[in-house]
Amino acid sequence: MLSLDRRDFLRLSAGAVVTGAAFSASVTTSIAPAHAAGPQRARQFRALWISSVANIDWPSRTGLSAAVQRREFEDWMDLARSLRLNAVISQVRPSADAFWPSPHEPWSQYLTGTQGKDPGYDPLAAQVRAAHERNLEFHAWFNPYRVSTQSDPKKLVASHPARTHPDWVFAYGGKLYYNPGIPEVRRFVQDAMMDAVTRYDLDAVHFDDYFYPYPVEGQTVPDQATYARYGGGASLADWRRSCIDTLVEEMHERIRSAKPWVKFGISPFGIWRNRSADPAGSATSGLQSYEAISADSRRWVRQGWVDYICPQVYWQIGLAAADYAELARWWASTVEGTDVALYIGQAAYKLTSGDFTDRRELVRHQEVNARYARIAGDAYFSASDLRANPRGAISALVDEAYPSPAIVPAIAHLGGRAPQAPLAVTAARTRDGVRVRWQHPPGSATSYAIWRLDGTDTAPVRAEDPSRLVATLRARPGRAQEYVHRGGSGSGYAVTAYDRTWNASEPAAARTR
């Protein structure tokens, strides 16, 4: 993930982050685009990253009232829906701090401007509620080891664990980090994150690419004493990787033990290793996360320590050092034979910066993705760049690649059970379109999809024909369930129910009257 302390290995400019710009009204709602970017899918993960570090996306600045912060976040959720996305990845622990009342770490400074100051409400609870009301999955994004974007521990609140345990922390590259090689640190950061997992209705836990810090020329990570104590005879590089492997494996096990339906995903740097260094690597020549930040992302996939992997493939098609098409192929082959879902991290910010000179670069990425059945979706960094819609590029992406909504793909090993089909479905013509109504079935339904039919034949629904998918929405038990298809002209409609891991019920249909 692009942050304050890293540019990609090509040293390309990240460009200014744009905030507050209105999204172009040119996004259409037509069912069939003029030029579809590859075969359309009814099941596709579509997410945006919302960054809180340095107030990149949310909140837009520190010190806003609780009401304004809530409204800003709801605006981001509305943007996600308008772009036909179905998930948000929101940063809730950017720098060893918290966007919820944590017993382990202080309130984040990015809320009020003062670390440790109560914002007067529970931002994480409000975020989860806002996302779920719009039927968006909520992925809580945590940074395990970054403590501060500056290097002076005295600038942290006095009660900060980094000050009460100064031996846990090192300074490097002008920043502060928890030392990943100390077992007590690993347990502590897991405890801090698991507090949110156990207390909130999260759909997923998400890590980005920050493990050991990215290399800084002329500096050495100061963990020699830790290595001498815990290295156990392994090389320094292998030991560091083992420390991160242990964090990943243990975190996955703890999440599964506490809430087996909550996904665990990581968004690593886009290159694991180059083929010149390892025959199993990609045909690239860039920075290798295996060496640079001790991230053995291929092993996490092959061992099944993650439920999804979302590599940051932040480069254009045809780039010699890191060709998007080559990396998409490599990651698709890496997840082959596993039950790990593959989503691709997309650099919307490079449209803003101008590094992507082709307005349709992200559309072309979708055309590449369509070659591989194992690529199940995408996430876009960052939210502000989607809102800015530079050169109309995001409008083009939505028009061509996302002409209809999409349902989050199910991940088999997460389990769950298909709920009972919706009850008493009716479809009635109104002045505005067609009003579809149904009753909430007993059991585990958390959301619905509405499909347009020709007659009442539900075969297209069972096949999940994306051209028939009209909308998805959250279940509201105890309340009337309905959806108005504005301008709708279907001679019949069907509704399917989904549990929280996206297992589908049988469709229930009605002829339009």
Short mmCIF file of C-alpha atoms in Angstrom, two decimals:
data_model
loop_
_atom_site.label_atom_id
_atom_site.label_comp_id
_atom_site.label_asym_id
_atom_site.label_seq_id
_atom_site.Cartn_x
_atom_site.Cartn_y
_atom_site.Cartn_z
CA MET A 1 0.00 0.00 0.00
CA LEU A 2 1.36 3.39 -0.89
CA SER A 3 2.00 5.31 2.31
CA LEU A 4 3.94 8.30 3.54
CA ASP A 5 7.21 6.41 3.63
CA ARG A 6 7.34 4.46 0.34
CA ARG A 7 7.17 4.86 -3.40
CA ASP A 8 7.21 1.82 -5.63
CA PHE A 9 10.45 0.28 -6.78
CA LEU A 10 10.50 2.37 -9.97
CA ARG A 11 10.48 5.56 -7.86
CA LEU A 12 7.56 6.89 -9.84
CA SER A 13 5.77 9.86 -8.35
CA ALA A 14 2.63 8.96 -6.42
CA GLY A 15 1.06 12.31 -7.27
CA ALA A 16 -1.11 14.43 -5.06
CA VAL A 17 -3.99 12.76 -3.28
CA VAL A 18 -7.28 14.38 -4.28
CA THR A 19 -9.99 14.68 -1.66
CA GLY A 20 -13.44 16.15 -1.66
CA ALA A 21 -13.98 16.13 -5.42
CA ALA A 22 -17.40 15.08 -6.61
CA PHE A 23 -17.57 11.87 -8.61
CA SER A 24 -18.55 12.41 -12.21
CA ALA A 25 -22.22 11.95 -12.97
CA SER A 26 -21.31 10.24 -16.22
CA VAL A 27 -21.33 6.75 -14.66
CA THR A 28 -24.22 4.98 -16.34
CA THR A 29 -26.68 2.45 -15.03
CA SER A 30 -27.25 0.58 -18.27
CA ILE A 31 -27.33 -3.20 -18.20
CA ALA A 32 -25.22 -3.76 -21.31
CA PRO A 33 -22.16 -1.53 -21.93
CA ALA A 34 -21.01 -0.67 -25.42
CA HIS A 35 -17.67 -2.43 -24.96
CA ALA A 36 -17.56 -4.94 -22.11
CA ALA A 37 -14.12 -5.49 -20.55
CA GLY A 38 -14.11 -9.27 -20.82
CA PRO A 39 -16.88 -11.70 -19.82
CA GLN A 40 -19.02 -10.30 -17.02
CA ARG A 41 -19.44 -12.20 -13.75
CA ALA A 42 -22.25 -12.14 -11.23
CA ARG A 43 -19.73 -13.18 -8.55
CA GLN A 44 -16.87 -10.72 -8.26
CA PHE A 45 -15.13 -9.02 -5.34
CA ARG A 46 -15.00 -5.24 -5.82
CA ALA A 47 -13.51 -3.10 -3.07
CA LEU A 48 -11.98 0.26 -2.32
CA TRP A 49 -9.34 1.02 0.28
CA ILE A 50 -10.10 3.87 2.70
CA SER A 51 -6.87 5.21 4.25
CA SER A 52 -6.88 6.98 7.59
CA VAL A 53 -3.11 7.44 8.05
CA ALA A 54 -2.35 11.16 7.62
CA ASN A 55 -6.07 11.62 6.85
CA ILE A 56 -5.54 10.53 3.25
CA ASP A 57 -9.21 9.58 2.78
CA TRP A 58 -11.08 9.57 6.08
CA PRO A 59 -11.58 11.59 8.18
CA SER A 60 -10.75 14.39 5.74
CA ARG A 61 -8.99 16.20 8.59
CA THR A 62 -8.62 15.91 12.34
CA GLY A 63 -10.94 17.49 14.86
CA LEU A 64 -14.21 17.08 12.97
CA SER A 65 -17.31 16.47 15.05
CA ALA A 66 -18.65 12.95 15.42
CA ALA A 67 -21.61 13.86 13.22
CA VAL A 68 -19.39 15.15 10.41
CA GLN A 69 -17.09 12.13 10.64
CA ARG A 70 -20.07 9.80 10.37
CA ARG A 71 -21.47 11.72 7.42
CA GLU A 72 -18.13 11.69 5.62
CA PHE A 73 -17.83 7.94 6.03
CA GLU A 74 -21.39 7.39 4.86
CA ASP A 75 -20.55 9.45 1.77
CA TRP A 76 -17.69 7.03 1.04
CA MET A 77 -20.12 4.12 1.38
CA ASP A 78 -22.53 5.81 -1.01
CA LEU A 79 -19.67 6.28 -3.48
CA ALA A 80 -18.84 2.59 -3.24
CA ARG A 81 -22.43 1.68 -4.04
CA SER A 82 -22.59 4.15 -6.93
CA LEU A 83 -19.51 2.48 -8.43
CA ARG A 84 -21.17 -0.93 -8.05
CA LEU A 85 -18.59 -2.11 -5.55
CA ASN A 86 -19.47 -4.60 -2.82
CA ALA A 87 -16.75 -4.21 -0.16
CA VAL A 88 -14.72 -1.59 1.68
CA ILE A 89 -11.30 -2.05 3.27
CA SER A 90 -11.09 0.58 5.99
CA GLN A 91 -7.93 1.38 7.96
CA VAL A 92 -8.81 1.16 11.65
CA ARG A 93 -5.35 0.67 13.22
CA PRO A 94 -2.96 2.77 11.13
CA SER A 95 -0.13 3.28 13.63
CA ALA A 96 -0.40 1.13 16.76
CA ASP A 97 -3.54 3.08 17.67
CA ALA A 98 -7.25 2.43 17.42
CA PHE A 99 -10.46 3.65 15.83
CA TRP A 100 -12.45 1.97 18.60
CA PRO A 101 -12.24 2.07 22.42
CA SER A 102 -9.36 -0.38 22.70
CA PRO A 103 -8.09 -1.66 26.07
CA HIS A 104 -4.67 -2.13 24.48
CA GLU A 105 -3.84 1.01 22.51
CA PRO A 106 -4.73 4.72 22.46
CA TRP A 107 -7.31 6.46 20.31
CA SER A 108 -5.82 7.41 16.95
CA GLN A 109 -4.55 10.94 16.50
CA TYR A 110 -6.13 10.99 13.04
CA LEU A 111 -9.56 11.34 14.63
CA THR A 112 -9.14 14.32 16.95
CA GLY A 113 -5.60 15.52 16.28
CA THR A 114 -4.50 14.34 19.71
CA GLN A 115 -3.45 10.75 20.33
CA GLY A 116 -5.47 9.20 23.14
CA LYS A 117 -8.34 11.70 22.96
CA ASP A 118 -11.81 10.16 22.89
CA PRO A 119 -13.68 11.25 19.72
CA GLY A 120 -17.01 11.02 21.54
CA TYR A 121 -18.36 8.00 19.67
CA ASP A 122 -17.26 4.57 18.42
CA PRO A 123 -15.99 5.08 14.84
CA LEU A 124 -15.52 1.37 14.12
CA ALA A 125 -19.08 0.53 15.16
CA ALA A 126 -20.36 3.38 13.00
CA GLN A 127 -18.28 2.24 10.04
CA VAL A 128 -19.48 -1.37 10.23
CA ARG A 129 -23.08 -0.21 10.47
CA ALA A 130 -22.77 2.19 7.52
CA ALA A 131 -21.19 -0.48 5.33
CA HIS A 132 -23.66 -3.21 6.19
CA GLU A 133 -26.68 -0.94 5.69
CA ARG A 134 -25.52 -0.65 2.08
CA ASN A 135 -24.76 -4.38 1.83
CA LEU A 136 -21.02 -3.78 1.61
CA GLU A 137 -18.59 -6.20 3.21
CA PHE A 138 -16.48 -4.51 5.88
CA HIS A 139 -12.80 -5.49 5.93
CA ALA A 140 -10.99 -4.00 8.94
CA TRP A 141 -7.50 -2.97 7.83
CA PHE A 142 -4.76 -3.25 10.46
CA ASN A 143 -1.05 -2.39 10.31
CA PRO A 144 0.62 -4.89 12.67
CA TYR A 145 3.98 -3.27 13.39
CA ARG A 146 4.00 0.43 12.45
CA VAL A 147 4.02 2.53 15.62
CA SER A 148 4.42 6.07 14.30
CA THR A 149 5.28 7.97 11.14
CA GLN A 150 7.87 9.91 13.17
CA SER A 151 10.78 8.55 15.25
CA ASP A 152 10.55 10.19 18.69
CA PRO A 153 8.82 7.93 21.28
CA LYS A 154 8.32 10.97 23.54
CA LYS A 155 5.78 12.33 21.07
CA LEU A 156 3.52 9.37 21.78
CA VAL A 157 0.94 9.57 24.55
CA ALA A 158 2.54 8.59 27.88
CA SER A 159 0.42 5.44 28.23
CA HIS A 160 1.33 4.13 24.78
CA PRO A 161 2.69 0.55 24.91
CA ALA A 162 5.70 1.72 22.92
CA ARG A 163 6.63 3.98 25.86
CA THR A 164 5.79 1.54 28.63
CA HIS A 165 7.79 -1.15 26.76
CA PRO A 166 10.61 0.80 25.09
CA ASP A 167 12.47 -2.46 24.44
CA TRP A 168 9.70 -3.47 22.02
CA VAL A 169 10.39 -0.62 19.60
CA PHE A 170 13.06 0.46 17.14
CA ALA A 171 13.48 3.56 14.99
CA TYR A 172 14.26 3.17 11.31
CA GLY A 173 13.97 5.49 8.34
CA GLY A 174 12.51 8.27 10.46
CA LYS A 175 9.68 6.06 11.76
CA LEU A 176 8.97 3.90 14.80
CA TYR A 177 8.18 0.18 14.56
CA TYR A 178 7.38 -2.65 16.89
CA ASN A 179 10.11 -5.28 16.63
CA PRO A 180 8.59 -8.30 14.82
CA GLY A 181 11.25 -10.63 16.23
CA ILE A 182 10.10 -10.32 19.87
CA PRO A 183 7.51 -12.99 20.76
CA GLU A 184 5.82 -10.71 23.32
CA VAL A 185 5.34 -8.09 20.62
CA ARG A 186 3.78 -10.60 18.27
CA ARG A 187 1.32 -11.71 20.94
CA PHE A 188 0.51 -8.12 21.87
CA VAL A 189 -0.28 -6.92 18.35
CA GLN A 190 -2.43 -10.01 17.81
CA ASP A 191 -4.30 -9.31 21.05
CA ALA A 192 -4.84 -5.69 20.03
CA MET A 193 -6.30 -6.69 16.68
CA MET A 194 -8.30 -9.63 18.01
CA ASP A 195 -10.07 -7.25 20.39
CA ALA A 196 -11.77 -5.71 17.36
CA VAL A 197 -12.46 -9.12 15.81
CA THR A 198 -14.27 -10.40 18.89
CA ARG A 199 -16.23 -7.21 19.63
CA TYR A 200 -17.39 -6.09 16.17
CA ASP A 201 -19.30 -7.62 13.29
CA LEU A 202 -16.35 -7.66 10.89
CA ASP A 203 -16.44 -9.55 7.62
CA ALA A 204 -12.66 -9.73 7.30
CA VAL A 205 -9.31 -8.82 8.83
CA HIS A 206 -6.94 -7.22 6.35
CA PHE A 207 -3.17 -6.60 6.45
CA ASP A 208 -1.34 -4.56 3.85
CA ASP A 209 2.35 -4.89 2.89
CA TYR A 210 4.03 -3.46 5.99
CA PHE A 211 5.90 -6.14 7.94
CA TYR A 212 9.59 -5.44 8.33
CA PRO A 213 10.11 -1.88 7.03
CA TYR A 214 11.01 -1.23 3.42
CA PRO A 215 14.78 -0.76 2.96
CA VAL A 216 16.25 2.70 3.42
CA GLU A 217 19.59 3.28 1.73
CA GLY A 218 22.48 3.43 4.19
CA GLN A 219 20.44 2.17 7.16
CA THR A 220 20.20 -1.23 8.86
CA VAL A 221 17.21 -2.52 10.78
CA PRO A 222 18.46 -2.50 14.41
CA ASP A 223 17.40 -6.00 15.44
CA GLN A 224 20.81 -7.67 15.87
CA ALA A 225 20.35 -8.24 19.62
CA THR A 226 16.89 -9.71 19.01
CA TYR A 227 18.30 -12.00 16.34
CA ALA A 228 21.11 -13.12 18.66
CA ARG A 229 18.53 -14.03 21.29
CA TYR A 230 15.85 -15.69 19.15
CA GLY A 231 17.54 -16.57 15.83
CA GLY A 232 18.13 -20.21 16.75
CA GLY A 233 20.88 -20.72 14.20
CA ALA A 234 18.87 -19.65 11.14
CA SER A 235 20.22 -16.97 8.85
CA LEU A 236 19.05 -13.43 9.62
CA ALA A 237 16.91 -13.35 6.46
CA ASP A 238 15.30 -16.74 7.14
CA TRP A 239 14.68 -15.84 10.78
CA ARG A 240 12.95 -12.58 9.88
CA ARG A 241 10.72 -14.40 7.40
CA SER A 242 9.90 -17.00 10.04
CA CYS A 243 8.83 -14.21 12.41
CA ILE A 244 6.35 -12.88 9.84
CA ASP A 245 5.22 -16.39 8.90
CA THR A 246 4.43 -17.07 12.55
CA LEU A 247 2.43 -13.85 12.84
CA VAL A 248 0.39 -14.75 9.76
CA GLU A 249 -0.21 -18.38 10.73
CA GLU A 250 -1.14 -17.57 14.33
CA MET A 251 -3.43 -14.71 13.35
CA HIS A 252 -5.26 -16.96 10.92
CA GLU A 253 -5.69 -19.63 13.58
CA ARG A 254 -6.92 -17.13 16.18
CA ILE A 255 -9.50 -15.63 13.82
CA ARG A 256 -10.75 -19.08 12.81
CA SER A 257 -11.03 -20.11 16.45
CA ALA A 258 -12.95 -16.99 17.47
CA LYS A 259 -15.15 -16.42 14.40
CA PRO A 260 -14.66 -18.98 11.63
CA TRP A 261 -16.75 -16.94 9.18
CA VAL A 262 -14.40 -13.92 9.34
CA LYS A 263 -11.95 -13.87 6.46
CA PHE A 264 -8.24 -13.13 6.82
CA GLY A 265 -6.63 -11.45 3.86
CA ILE A 266 -3.28 -9.84 3.09
CA SER A 267 -2.36 -7.36 0.37
CA PRO A 268 1.36 -7.94 -0.20
CA PHE A 269 3.72 -6.06 -2.49
CA GLY A 270 3.04 -7.26 -6.03
CA ILE A 271 6.33 -9.10 -6.60
CA TRP A 272 7.20 -12.10 -4.44
CA ARG A 273 10.53 -12.96 -6.15
CA ASN A 274 11.94 -12.46 -9.60
CA ARG A 275 12.57 -15.53 -11.72
CA SER A 276 16.26 -14.59 -11.84
CA ALA A 277 16.42 -15.22 -8.07
CA ASP A 278 14.03 -18.19 -7.89
CA PRO A 279 12.65 -20.40 -10.70
CA ALA A 280 9.25 -20.19 -9.03
CA GLY A 281 9.25 -16.40 -9.31
CA SER A 282 7.71 -14.08 -11.88
CA ALA A 283 9.31 -12.79 -15.07
CA THR A 284 9.98 -9.40 -13.49
CA SER A 285 13.01 -7.44 -12.33
CA GLY A 286 11.72 -5.29 -9.47
CA LEU A 287 12.05 -5.16 -5.73
CA GLN A 288 11.36 -8.57 -4.15
CA SER A 289 9.20 -8.57 -1.04
CA TYR A 290 10.63 -11.96 -0.01
CA GLU A 291 13.98 -10.28 0.59
CA ALA A 292 13.10 -6.62 1.12
CA ILE A 293 10.39 -6.89 3.79
CA SER A 294 10.67 -10.59 4.78
CA ALA A 295 7.25 -11.35 3.29
CA ASP A 296 7.00 -14.91 1.95
CA SER A 297 3.58 -14.29 0.42
CA ARG A 298 3.73 -17.34 -1.84
CA ARG A 299 4.18 -19.57 1.21
CA TRP A 300 1.18 -18.00 2.97
CA VAL A 301 -0.95 -18.98 -0.01
CA ARG A 302 0.44 -22.48 -0.44
CA GLN A 303 0.10 -23.20 3.30
CA GLY A 304 -3.48 -21.85 3.42
CA TRP A 305 -2.65 -19.30 6.11
CA VAL A 306 -4.82 -16.68 4.39
CA ASP A 307 -8.35 -16.85 3.05
CA TYR A 308 -7.60 -14.35 0.32
CA ILE A 309 -4.53 -12.71 -1.15
CA CYS A 310 -4.74 -9.27 -2.77
CA PRO A 311 -1.32 -8.46 -4.27
CA GLN A 312 -0.64 -4.83 -5.10
CA VAL A 313 -0.02 -5.14 -8.83
CA TYR A 314 0.41 -1.41 -9.22
CA TRP A 315 1.97 -1.33 -12.70
CA GLN A 316 0.82 -1.00 -16.27
CA ILE A 317 0.53 -3.64 -18.95
CA GLY A 318 3.81 -4.01 -20.82
CA LEU A 319 6.06 -2.39 -18.20
CA ALA A 320 9.41 -4.16 -18.61
CA ALA A 321 10.30 -4.45 -14.92
CA ALA A 322 6.81 -5.45 -13.75
CA ASP A 323 4.31 -6.20 -16.49
CA TYR A 324 0.77 -6.27 -15.12
CA ALA A 325 -0.16 -9.12 -17.47
CA GLU A 326 2.77 -11.24 -16.30
CA LEU A 327 2.02 -10.66 -12.62
CA ALA A 328 -1.68 -11.41 -13.07
CA ARG A 329 -0.68 -14.71 -14.70
CA TRP A 330 1.85 -15.48 -11.95
CA TRP A 331 -0.55 -14.85 -9.08
CA ALA A 332 -3.30 -16.87 -10.77
CA SER A 333 -0.91 -19.80 -11.06
CA THR A 334 0.20 -19.33 -7.44
CA VAL A 335 -3.31 -19.80 -6.03
CA GLU A 336 -4.01 -22.74 -8.35
CA GLY A 337 -4.62 -25.90 -6.33
CA THR A 338 -5.48 -23.93 -3.18
CA ASP A 339 -8.74 -22.62 -1.73
CA VAL A 340 -7.26 -19.12 -1.34
CA ALA A 341 -9.22 -16.43 -3.19
CA LEU A 342 -7.24 -14.07 -5.41
CA TYR A 343 -8.12 -10.40 -5.75
CA ILE A 344 -5.83 -7.88 -7.45
CA GLY A 345 -4.83 -4.58 -5.84
CA GLN A 346 -5.21 -1.81 -8.43
CA ALA A 347 -3.39 1.56 -8.46
CA ALA A 348 -6.16 4.08 -9.09
CA TYR A 349 -3.77 6.70 -7.67
CA LYS A 350 -1.60 6.35 -10.78
CA LEU A 351 -4.43 7.74 -12.86
CA THR A 352 -4.41 10.81 -10.63
CA SER A 353 -0.63 11.14 -10.73
CA GLY A 354 -0.41 10.60 -14.47
CA ASP A 355 1.86 7.54 -14.20
CA PHE A 356 -0.89 5.66 -16.03
CA THR A 357 -0.98 7.61 -19.27
CA ASP A 358 -3.71 5.46 -20.79
CA ARG A 359 -7.12 6.52 -19.48
CA ARG A 360 -8.32 2.93 -20.00
CA GLU A 361 -5.42 1.26 -18.16
CA LEU A 362 -7.64 -0.16 -15.42
CA VAL A 363 -10.21 -1.28 -18.00
CA ARG A 364 -7.44 -3.14 -19.82
CA HIS A 365 -6.48 -4.78 -16.50
CA GLN A 366 -9.99 -6.20 -16.35
CA GLU A 367 -9.51 -7.63 -19.84
CA VAL A 368 -6.35 -9.38 -18.61
CA ASN A 369 -8.08 -10.63 -15.46
CA ALA A 370 -10.84 -12.20 -17.55
CA ARG A 371 -8.30 -14.70 -18.90
CA TYR A 372 -7.97 -16.33 -15.47
CA ALA A 373 -10.86 -17.94 -13.65
CA ARG A 374 -8.92 -17.75 -10.37
CA ILE A 375 -8.83 -13.93 -10.38
CA ALA A 376 -12.02 -13.28 -8.43
CA GLY A 377 -11.98 -9.50 -8.16
CA ASP A 378 -10.11 -6.32 -7.38
CA ALA A 379 -9.49 -3.63 -4.76
CA TYR A 380 -8.68 -0.01 -5.63
CA PHE A 381 -6.28 2.36 -3.89
CA SER A 382 -7.38 4.76 -2.85
CA ALA A 383 -10.90 6.01 -2.28
CA SER A 384 -10.01 9.62 -3.01
CA ASP A 385 -8.72 8.72 -6.45
CA LEU A 386 -11.95 6.90 -7.28
CA ARG A 387 -13.93 9.95 -6.24
CA ALA A 388 -11.69 12.29 -8.25
CA ASN A 389 -12.40 10.27 -11.41
CA PRO A 390 -9.32 11.60 -13.25
CA ARG A 391 -9.88 12.04 -16.99
CA GLY A 392 -13.15 10.14 -16.57
CA ALA A 393 -11.15 6.95 -16.12
CA ILE A 394 -13.27 5.60 -13.26
CA SER A 395 -16.45 6.28 -15.24
CA ALA A 396 -14.95 4.24 -18.08
CA LEU A 397 -14.05 1.42 -15.69
CA VAL A 398 -17.57 1.23 -14.25
CA ASP A 399 -19.25 1.53 -17.65
CA GLU A 400 -17.17 -1.16 -19.27
CA ALA A 401 -16.21 -3.54 -16.47
CA TYR A 402 -19.01 -3.13 -13.90
CA PRO A 403 -22.25 -2.68 -15.88
CA SER A 404 -24.26 -4.43 -13.16
CA PRO A 405 -23.84 -5.15 -9.44
CA ALA A 406 -21.92 -8.19 -8.25
CA ILE A 407 -22.20 -10.70 -5.42
CA VAL A 408 -19.16 -11.43 -3.27
CA PRO A 409 -17.70 -14.83 -4.22
CA ALA A 410 -18.04 -17.57 -1.60
CA ILE A 411 -14.85 -19.13 -0.21
CA ALA A 412 -15.58 -22.82 0.28
CA HIS A 413 -13.58 -23.50 3.43
CA LEU A 414 -15.35 -20.71 5.35
CA GLY A 415 -18.38 -22.96 5.49
CA GLY A 416 -21.83 -21.60 6.19
CA ARG A 417 -25.09 -22.90 4.81
CA ALA A 418 -27.41 -21.76 2.06
CA PRO A 419 -30.42 -20.10 3.69
CA GLN A 420 -34.04 -20.85 2.97
CA ALA A 421 -35.43 -19.16 -0.14
CA PRO A 422 -37.34 -15.89 0.27
CA LEU A 423 -41.06 -16.26 0.91
CA ALA A 424 -44.15 -14.84 -0.80
CA VAL A 425 -42.38 -12.98 -3.62
CA THR A 426 -44.51 -10.52 -5.60
CA ALA A 427 -43.66 -8.13 -8.46
CA ALA A 428 -46.06 -5.27 -9.21
CA ARG A 429 -45.81 -2.50 -11.79
CA THR A 430 -45.87 1.01 -10.35
CA ARG A 431 -45.48 4.50 -11.75
CA ASP A 432 -41.73 4.30 -11.05
CA GLY A 433 -41.03 0.78 -12.27
CA VAL A 434 -41.53 -2.62 -10.66
CA ARG A 435 -41.84 -3.10 -6.89
CA VAL A 436 -40.54 -6.50 -5.78
CA ARG A 437 -41.62 -7.62 -2.31
CA TRP A 438 -40.94 -10.73 -0.28
CA GLN A 439 -40.87 -12.04 3.26
CA HIS A 440 -37.67 -12.70 5.17
CA PRO A 441 -37.16 -16.48 5.51
CA PRO A 442 -36.39 -17.97 8.91
CA GLY A 443 -32.72 -18.70 9.51
CA SER A 444 -29.44 -17.19 8.41
CA ALA A 445 -30.17 -14.85 5.48
CA THR A 446 -28.14 -11.64 5.69
CA SER A 447 -28.60 -10.26 2.17
CA TYR A 448 -30.52 -10.61 -1.07
CA ALA A 449 -30.10 -10.34 -4.81
CA ILE A 450 -32.89 -9.31 -7.18
CA TRP A 451 -32.90 -10.70 -10.72
CA ARG A 452 -34.89 -9.67 -13.79
CA LEU A 453 -36.49 -12.55 -15.69
CA ASP A 454 -38.33 -13.21 -18.90
CA GLY A 455 -41.35 -14.92 -17.44
CA THR A 456 -40.71 -16.87 -14.25
CA ASP A 457 -38.03 -19.26 -15.52
CA THR A 458 -35.32 -19.18 -12.85
CA ALA A 459 -32.65 -21.04 -14.84
CA PRO A 460 -30.69 -17.80 -15.50
CA VAL A 461 -30.68 -17.11 -11.77
CA ARG A 462 -29.36 -20.56 -10.93
CA ALA A 463 -26.63 -19.96 -13.52
CA GLU A 464 -26.06 -16.49 -12.01
CA ASP A 465 -26.35 -14.68 -15.32
CA PRO A 466 -24.91 -11.20 -14.56
CA SER A 467 -27.07 -9.53 -17.22
CA ARG A 468 -30.13 -10.44 -15.12
CA LEU A 469 -28.77 -9.12 -11.79
CA VAL A 470 -30.58 -5.92 -10.86
CA ALA A 471 -29.48 -5.18 -7.28
CA THR A 472 -28.22 -6.54 -3.99
CA LEU A 473 -29.36 -5.33 -0.59
CA ARG A 474 -29.08 -6.10 3.09
CA ALA A 475 -31.68 -8.21 4.86
CA ARG A 476 -33.82 -6.37 7.40
CA PRO A 477 -35.38 -9.01 9.67
CA GLY A 478 -38.64 -7.90 11.18
CA ARG A 479 -39.19 -5.30 8.46
CA ALA A 480 -40.76 -5.38 5.02
CA GLN A 481 -38.34 -6.59 2.36
CA GLU A 482 -38.73 -4.78 -0.94
CA TYR A 483 -36.90 -3.26 -3.86
CA VAL A 484 -38.16 -0.94 -6.58
CA HIS A 485 -36.55 -1.57 -9.96
CA ARG A 486 -36.89 1.92 -11.37
CA GLY A 487 -37.78 1.79 -15.03
CA GLY A 488 -37.84 -1.98 -14.79
CA SER A 489 -39.63 -3.89 -17.51
CA GLY A 490 -39.02 -7.52 -16.63
CA SER A 491 -41.96 -9.85 -17.08
CA GLY A 492 -40.83 -11.63 -13.93
CA TYR A 493 -38.43 -11.21 -11.01
CA ALA A 494 -36.61 -13.60 -8.73
CA VAL A 495 -34.99 -13.10 -5.33
CA THR A 496 -32.18 -15.16 -3.82
CA ALA A 497 -31.03 -15.05 -0.20
CA TYR A 498 -27.43 -15.33 1.04
CA ASP A 499 -25.83 -16.18 4.34
CA ARG A 500 -22.89 -14.09 5.57
CA THR A 501 -20.37 -16.24 3.69
CA TRP A 502 -22.35 -15.79 0.45
CA ASN A 503 -23.91 -19.22 0.07
CA ALA A 504 -27.05 -18.80 -2.06
CA SER A 505 -30.58 -20.06 -1.54
CA GLU A 506 -32.78 -21.38 -4.29
CA PRO A 507 -34.46 -18.52 -6.17
CA ALA A 508 -38.04 -17.56 -5.48
CA ALA A 509 -39.81 -15.94 -8.44
CA ALA A 510 -42.99 -14.12 -9.38
CA ARG A 511 -44.53 -12.90 -12.61
CA THR A 512 -44.83 -9.11 -12.89
CA ARG A 513 -48.43 -7.93 -12.51
#
